[in-house]
Short mmCIF file of C-alpha atoms in Angstrom, two decimals:
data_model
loop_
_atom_site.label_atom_id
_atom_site.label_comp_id
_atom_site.label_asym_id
_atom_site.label_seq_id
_atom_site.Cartn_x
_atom_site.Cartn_y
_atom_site.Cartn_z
CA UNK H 1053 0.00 0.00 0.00
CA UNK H 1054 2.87 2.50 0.66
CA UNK H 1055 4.34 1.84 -2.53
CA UNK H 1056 0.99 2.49 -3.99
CA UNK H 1057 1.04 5.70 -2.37
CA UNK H 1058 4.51 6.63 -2.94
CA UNK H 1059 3.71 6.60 -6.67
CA UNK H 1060 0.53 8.56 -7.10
CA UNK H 1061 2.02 11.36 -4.73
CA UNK H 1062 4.89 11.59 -7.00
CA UNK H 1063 3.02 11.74 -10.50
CA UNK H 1064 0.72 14.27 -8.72
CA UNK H 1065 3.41 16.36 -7.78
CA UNK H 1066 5.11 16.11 -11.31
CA UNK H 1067 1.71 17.11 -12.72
CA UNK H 1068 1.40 20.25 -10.53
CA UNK H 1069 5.05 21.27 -11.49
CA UNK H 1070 4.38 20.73 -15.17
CA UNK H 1071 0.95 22.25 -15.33
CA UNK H 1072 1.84 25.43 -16.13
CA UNK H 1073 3.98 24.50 -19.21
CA UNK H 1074 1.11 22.49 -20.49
CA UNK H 1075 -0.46 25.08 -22.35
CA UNK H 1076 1.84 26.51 -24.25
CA UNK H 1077 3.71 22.98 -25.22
CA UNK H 1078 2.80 22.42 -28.79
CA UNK H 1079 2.74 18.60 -30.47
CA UNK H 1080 6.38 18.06 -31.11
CA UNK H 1081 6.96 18.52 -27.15
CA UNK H 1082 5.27 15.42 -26.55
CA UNK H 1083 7.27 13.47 -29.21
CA UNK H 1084 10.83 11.86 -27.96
CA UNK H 1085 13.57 13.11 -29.96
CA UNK H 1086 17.19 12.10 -31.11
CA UNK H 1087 19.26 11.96 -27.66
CA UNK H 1088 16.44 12.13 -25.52
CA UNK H 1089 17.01 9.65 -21.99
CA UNK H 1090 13.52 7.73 -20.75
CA UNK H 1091 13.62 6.02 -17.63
CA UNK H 1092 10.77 3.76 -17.04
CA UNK H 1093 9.22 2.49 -13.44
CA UNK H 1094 8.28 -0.79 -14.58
CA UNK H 1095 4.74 -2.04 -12.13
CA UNK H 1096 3.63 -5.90 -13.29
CA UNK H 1097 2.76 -8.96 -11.98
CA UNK H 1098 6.11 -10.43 -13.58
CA UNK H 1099 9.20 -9.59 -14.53
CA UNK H 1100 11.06 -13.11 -14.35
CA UNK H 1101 10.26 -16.32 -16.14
CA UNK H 1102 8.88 -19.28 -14.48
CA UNK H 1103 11.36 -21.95 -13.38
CA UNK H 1104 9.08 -22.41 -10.14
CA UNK H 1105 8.07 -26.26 -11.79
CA UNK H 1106 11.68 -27.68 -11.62
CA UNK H 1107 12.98 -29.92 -9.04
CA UNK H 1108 15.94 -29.10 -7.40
CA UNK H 1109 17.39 -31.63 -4.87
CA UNK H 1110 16.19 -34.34 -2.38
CA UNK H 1111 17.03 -34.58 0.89
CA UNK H 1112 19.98 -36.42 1.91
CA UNK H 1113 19.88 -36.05 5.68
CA UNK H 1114 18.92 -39.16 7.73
CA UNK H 1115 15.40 -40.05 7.83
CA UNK H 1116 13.98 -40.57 11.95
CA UNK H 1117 10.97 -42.52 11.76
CA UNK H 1118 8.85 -41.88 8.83
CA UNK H 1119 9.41 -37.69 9.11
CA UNK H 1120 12.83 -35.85 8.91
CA UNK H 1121 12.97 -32.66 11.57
CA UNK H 1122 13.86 -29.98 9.76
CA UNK H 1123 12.33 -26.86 8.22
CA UNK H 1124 13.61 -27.69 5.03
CA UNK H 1125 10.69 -29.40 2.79
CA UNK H 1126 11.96 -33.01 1.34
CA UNK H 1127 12.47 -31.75 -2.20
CA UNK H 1128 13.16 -27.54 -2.91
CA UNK H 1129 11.98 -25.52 -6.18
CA UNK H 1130 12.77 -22.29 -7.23
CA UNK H 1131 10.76 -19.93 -5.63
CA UNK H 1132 8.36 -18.17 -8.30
CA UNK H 1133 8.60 -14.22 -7.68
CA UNK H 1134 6.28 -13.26 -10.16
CA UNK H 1135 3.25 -13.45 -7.81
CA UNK H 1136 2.52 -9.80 -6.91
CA UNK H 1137 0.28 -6.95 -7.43
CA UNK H 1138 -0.25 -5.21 -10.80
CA UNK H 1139 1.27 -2.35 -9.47
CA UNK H 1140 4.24 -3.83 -7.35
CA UNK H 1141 7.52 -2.52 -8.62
CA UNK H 1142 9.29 -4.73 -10.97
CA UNK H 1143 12.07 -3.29 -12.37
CA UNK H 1144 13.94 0.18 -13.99
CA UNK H 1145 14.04 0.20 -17.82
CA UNK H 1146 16.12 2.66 -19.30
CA UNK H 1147 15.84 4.03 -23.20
CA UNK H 1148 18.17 5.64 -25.13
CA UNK H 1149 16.51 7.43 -28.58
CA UNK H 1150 19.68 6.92 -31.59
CA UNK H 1151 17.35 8.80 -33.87
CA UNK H 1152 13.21 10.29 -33.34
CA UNK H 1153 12.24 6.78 -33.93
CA UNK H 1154 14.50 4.26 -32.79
CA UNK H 1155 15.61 3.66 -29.55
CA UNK H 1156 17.84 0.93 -27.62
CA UNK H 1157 17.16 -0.33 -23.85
CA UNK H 1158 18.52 -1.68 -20.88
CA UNK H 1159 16.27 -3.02 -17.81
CA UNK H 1160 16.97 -5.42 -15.29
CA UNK H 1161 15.53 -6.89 -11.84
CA UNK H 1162 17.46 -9.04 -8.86
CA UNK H 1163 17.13 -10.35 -5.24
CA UNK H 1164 18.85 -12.48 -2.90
CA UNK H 1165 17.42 -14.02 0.01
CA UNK H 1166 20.11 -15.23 2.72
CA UNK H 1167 19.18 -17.30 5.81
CA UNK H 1168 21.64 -17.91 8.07
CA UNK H 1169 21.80 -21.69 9.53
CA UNK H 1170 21.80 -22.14 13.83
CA UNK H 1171 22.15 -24.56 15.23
CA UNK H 1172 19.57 -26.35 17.61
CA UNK H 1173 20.03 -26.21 21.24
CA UNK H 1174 18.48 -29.22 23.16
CA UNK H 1175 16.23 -28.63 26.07
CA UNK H 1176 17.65 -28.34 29.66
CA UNK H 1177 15.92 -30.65 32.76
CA UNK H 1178 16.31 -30.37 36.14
CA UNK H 1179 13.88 -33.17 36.57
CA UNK H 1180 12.36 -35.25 33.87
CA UNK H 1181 9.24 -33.61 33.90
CA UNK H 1182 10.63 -30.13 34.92
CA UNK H 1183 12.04 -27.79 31.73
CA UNK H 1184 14.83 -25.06 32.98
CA UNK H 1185 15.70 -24.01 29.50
CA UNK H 1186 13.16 -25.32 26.39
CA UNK H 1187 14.71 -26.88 23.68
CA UNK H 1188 15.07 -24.10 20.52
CA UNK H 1189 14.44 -25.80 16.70
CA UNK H 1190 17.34 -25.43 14.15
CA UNK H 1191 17.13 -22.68 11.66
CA UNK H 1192 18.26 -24.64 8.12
CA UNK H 1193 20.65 -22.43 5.62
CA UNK H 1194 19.00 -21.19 2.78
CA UNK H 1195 20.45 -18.69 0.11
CA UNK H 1196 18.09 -17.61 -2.92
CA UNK H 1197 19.33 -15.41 -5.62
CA UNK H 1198 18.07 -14.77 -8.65
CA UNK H 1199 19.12 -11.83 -11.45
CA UNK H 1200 17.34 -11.46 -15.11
CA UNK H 1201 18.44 -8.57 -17.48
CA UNK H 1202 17.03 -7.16 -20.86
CA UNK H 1203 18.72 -5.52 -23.73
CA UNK H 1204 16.94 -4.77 -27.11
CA UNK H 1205 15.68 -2.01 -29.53
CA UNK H 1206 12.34 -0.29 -30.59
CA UNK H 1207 10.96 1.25 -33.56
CA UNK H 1208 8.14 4.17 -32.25
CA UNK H 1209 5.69 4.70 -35.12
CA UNK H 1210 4.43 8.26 -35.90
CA UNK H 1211 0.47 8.55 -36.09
CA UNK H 1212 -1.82 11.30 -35.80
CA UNK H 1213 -2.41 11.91 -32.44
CA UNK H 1214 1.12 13.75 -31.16
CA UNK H 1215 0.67 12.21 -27.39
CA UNK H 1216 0.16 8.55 -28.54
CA UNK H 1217 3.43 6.94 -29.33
CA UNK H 1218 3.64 3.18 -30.74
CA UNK H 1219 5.97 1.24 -31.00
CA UNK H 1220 7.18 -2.39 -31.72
CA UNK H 1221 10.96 -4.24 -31.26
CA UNK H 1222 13.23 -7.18 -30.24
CA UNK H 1223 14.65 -7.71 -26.72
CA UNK H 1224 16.63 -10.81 -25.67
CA UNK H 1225 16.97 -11.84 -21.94
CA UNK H 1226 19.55 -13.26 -19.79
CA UNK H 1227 18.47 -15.10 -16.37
CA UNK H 1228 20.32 -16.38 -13.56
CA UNK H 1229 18.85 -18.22 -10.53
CA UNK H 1230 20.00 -20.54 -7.85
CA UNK H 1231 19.36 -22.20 -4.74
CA UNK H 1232 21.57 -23.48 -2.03
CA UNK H 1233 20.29 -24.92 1.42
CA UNK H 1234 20.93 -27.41 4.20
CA UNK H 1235 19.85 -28.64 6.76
CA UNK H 1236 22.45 -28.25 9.72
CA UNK H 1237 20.87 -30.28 12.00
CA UNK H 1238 19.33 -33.84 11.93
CA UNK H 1239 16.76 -33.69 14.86
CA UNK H 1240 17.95 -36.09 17.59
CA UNK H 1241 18.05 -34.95 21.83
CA UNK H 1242 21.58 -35.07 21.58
CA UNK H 1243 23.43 -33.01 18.27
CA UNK H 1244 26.81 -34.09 19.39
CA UNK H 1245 25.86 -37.99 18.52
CA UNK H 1246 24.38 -37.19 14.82
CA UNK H 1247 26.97 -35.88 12.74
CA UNK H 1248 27.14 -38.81 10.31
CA UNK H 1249 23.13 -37.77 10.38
CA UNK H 1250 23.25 -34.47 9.26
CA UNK H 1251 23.18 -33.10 5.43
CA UNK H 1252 26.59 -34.38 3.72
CA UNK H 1253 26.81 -30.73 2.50
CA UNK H 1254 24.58 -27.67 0.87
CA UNK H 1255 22.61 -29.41 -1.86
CA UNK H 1256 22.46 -26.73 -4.66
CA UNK H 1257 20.62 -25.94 -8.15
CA UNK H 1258 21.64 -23.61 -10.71
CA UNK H 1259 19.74 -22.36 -13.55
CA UNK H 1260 21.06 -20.46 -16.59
CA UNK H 1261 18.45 -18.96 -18.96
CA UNK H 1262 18.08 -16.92 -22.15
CA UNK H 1263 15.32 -15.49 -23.68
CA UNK H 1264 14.26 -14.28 -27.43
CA UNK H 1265 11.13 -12.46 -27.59
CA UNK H 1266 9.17 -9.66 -29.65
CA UNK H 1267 7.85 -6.48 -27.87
CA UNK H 1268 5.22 -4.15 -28.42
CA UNK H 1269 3.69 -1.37 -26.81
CA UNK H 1270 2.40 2.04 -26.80
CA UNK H 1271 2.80 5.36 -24.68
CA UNK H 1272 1.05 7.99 -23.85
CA UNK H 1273 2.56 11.54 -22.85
CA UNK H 1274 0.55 13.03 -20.09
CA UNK H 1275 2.90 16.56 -19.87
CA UNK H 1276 6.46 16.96 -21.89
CA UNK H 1277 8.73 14.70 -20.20
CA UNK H 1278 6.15 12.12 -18.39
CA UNK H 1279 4.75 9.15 -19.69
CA UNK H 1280 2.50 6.20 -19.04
CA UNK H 1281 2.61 3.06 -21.31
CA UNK H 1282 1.85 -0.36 -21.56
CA UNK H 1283 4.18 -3.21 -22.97
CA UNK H 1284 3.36 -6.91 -23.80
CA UNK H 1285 5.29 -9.38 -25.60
CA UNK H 1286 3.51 -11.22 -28.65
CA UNK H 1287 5.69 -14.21 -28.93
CA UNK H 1288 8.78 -15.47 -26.81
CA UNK H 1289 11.26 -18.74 -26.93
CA UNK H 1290 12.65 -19.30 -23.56
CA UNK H 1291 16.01 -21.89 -23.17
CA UNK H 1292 17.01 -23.12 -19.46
CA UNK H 1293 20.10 -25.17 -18.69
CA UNK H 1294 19.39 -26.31 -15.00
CA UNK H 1295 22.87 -27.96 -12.85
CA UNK H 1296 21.75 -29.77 -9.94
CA UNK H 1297 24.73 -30.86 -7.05
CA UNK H 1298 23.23 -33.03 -4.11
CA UNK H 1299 26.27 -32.12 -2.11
CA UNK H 1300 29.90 -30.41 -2.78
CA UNK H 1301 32.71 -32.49 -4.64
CA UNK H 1302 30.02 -34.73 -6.55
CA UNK H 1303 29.40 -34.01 -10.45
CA UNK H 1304 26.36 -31.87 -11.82
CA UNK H 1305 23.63 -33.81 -12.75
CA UNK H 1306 22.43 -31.28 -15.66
CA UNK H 1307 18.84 -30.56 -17.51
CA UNK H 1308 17.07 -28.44 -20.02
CA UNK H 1309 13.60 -26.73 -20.18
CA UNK H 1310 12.14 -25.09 -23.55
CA UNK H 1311 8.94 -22.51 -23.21
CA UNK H 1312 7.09 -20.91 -25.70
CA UNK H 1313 4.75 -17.91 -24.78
CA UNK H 1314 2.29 -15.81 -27.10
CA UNK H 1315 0.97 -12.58 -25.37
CA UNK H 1316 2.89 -12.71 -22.04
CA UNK H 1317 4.13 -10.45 -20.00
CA UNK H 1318 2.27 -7.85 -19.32
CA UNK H 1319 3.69 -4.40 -18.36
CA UNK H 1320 2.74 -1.11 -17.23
CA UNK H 1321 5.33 1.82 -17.94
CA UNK H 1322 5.66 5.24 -15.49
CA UNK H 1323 8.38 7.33 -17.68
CA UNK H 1324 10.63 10.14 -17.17
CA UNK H 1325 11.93 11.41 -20.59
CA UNK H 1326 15.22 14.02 -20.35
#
C-alpha cells in the first residue's frame, strides 16, 4: 500500500510542477527526440520467467521414523517471484533514442534471500518432567538469488495523435537463478551424537536462462517529459540449462527446459523522458 502511495504522490506532484507549461507545449513537445534519456518504473505482476516447476534436490539427511525434523521441505523448487500486485515494482528500464524513432534499452531486476543456519540447542531438565531451558528448533541455511536482465531495440511509429506513441521491437533476456540450502541439523536430543546424520553438505541448483522475444507497446505523454505506457510481448522462446549438485565435490547432474509464450508479459510503464 505504501508503494501504492509513494507513486501517485509523486506523479501528482510532477503534474502540478508541469501544469503550467502544459499550455503553451505544442505537439512536437510530446514526441521523444534524437538523444532524448527515458527512464521507465516498470509495475507488473512479472518480470522473471517461471522456473518455479523444476525440481531441485532431495534430501539427503537421515530419515527418523517416517518424518525428517527440519524446516527444510523433502524436495526444494525455485521460488516463483512473479506473484505480486499489478502495481508492485518490478524493475527500472532505461531508453536511449539513436534517432526520433529508434531507440535501444537496458532493464533489469534481482534479489537475494540469505538465511543464516543455527544450530539447535536441546532442552535443559532439572527433573524429567521439569524444563529449565526449552529446547530451541534449528534454523536450516538457505540462500536464494536470482538476477534477469534485458537488452533490445524499438521502432516508435508516428500517427496522428502527437501524445500517442507506438511502437514495436526485439529484446533478448539473460536469467540467472540458484538455490543453495541445508539442513544443519538432523533432529535427535543429543546433536553431538548425529553428525554422520546431518546433510553431507549444501545441496544446490543452478539455472542459466536466455530469452528471445518480440515487444510491443504504446505510450502515452501526459505533460512533456512524463509518460505512461503499456508493454506486452507477442511471442517469446525461452532456453534453461538447470545444474543440480546433491552435495559439494560430486558431479552436476544437468537438464534443459524449452517454453514458448504468445501474449505474455504484461507491463505497465511510469516514464521520465530528459
Amino acid at each position: 500500500m505504501t508503494k501504492k502511495i509513494l507513486l501517485f504522490v509523486l506523479l501528482g506532484v510532477w503534474s502540478l510542477s508541469l501544469h503550467a507549461q502544459e499550455a503553451a507545449a505544442t505537439g512536437s513537445d510530446y514526441a521523444p527526440k534524437a538523444g532524448n534519456i527515458q527512464v521507465n518504473l516498470l509495475l507488473g505482476k512479472g518480470f522473471f520467467y517461471s522456473a518455479d516447476g523444476i525440481l531441485l534436490i532431495p534430501q539427503n539427511a537421515a530419515i527418523v521414523g517416517n518424518s525428517l525434523n527440519t524446516g527444510l521441505p523433502a524436495y526444494l523448487t525455485l521460488s516463483d517471484p512473479n506473484n505480486n500486485s499489478l502495481l508492485n515494482m518490478i524493475g527500472i528500464e532505461a531508453k536511449y533514442f539513436i534517432t526520433d524513432q529508434i531507440a535501444v534499452s537496458l532493464s533489469g531486476a534481482g534479489y537475494i534471500n540469505n538465511t543464516p543456519w543455527r544450530e539447535a540447542v536441546d532442552a535443559t531438565k532439572a527433573e524429567p518432567d521439569v524444563t529449565i531451558f526449552p529446547k530451541y528448533v534449528n534454523i536450516d541455511a538457505q540462500l536464494k538469488t536470482r538476477v534477469v536482465a534485458n537488452a533490445g531495440g524499438q521502432y516508435y511509429f508516428t500517427v496522428g495523435n502527437d501524445r500517442i506513441h507506438p511502437y514495436a521491437g526485439v529484446v533478448g533476456t539473460f536469467q540467472f537463478a540458484s538455490l543453495s540450502a541445508q539442513s544443519t541439523y538432523a533432529g535427535f536430543d543429543d546433536a553431538s551424537l548425529d553428525a554422520d546424520k546431518r546433510d553431507a553438505g549444501a545441496r544446490t541448483g543452478q539455472l542459466f536462462g536466455w530469452a528471445a522475444s518480440a515487444v510491443a507497446g504504446v505510450e502515452y505523454s501526459l505533460l512533456p517529459g512524463l509518460t505512461v505506457g503499456f508493454e506486452i510481448k507477442p511471442f517469446s522462446y525461452y532456453y534453461s540449462g538447470l545444474a543440480l549438485f546433491a552435495q559439494p565435490g560430486l558431479d552436476a547432474m544437468t537438464g534443459e527446459n524449452q517454453d514458448y509464450a504468445i501474449f505474455a508479459q504484461p507491463v505497465f510503464k511510469v516514464g521520465f523522458r530528459f
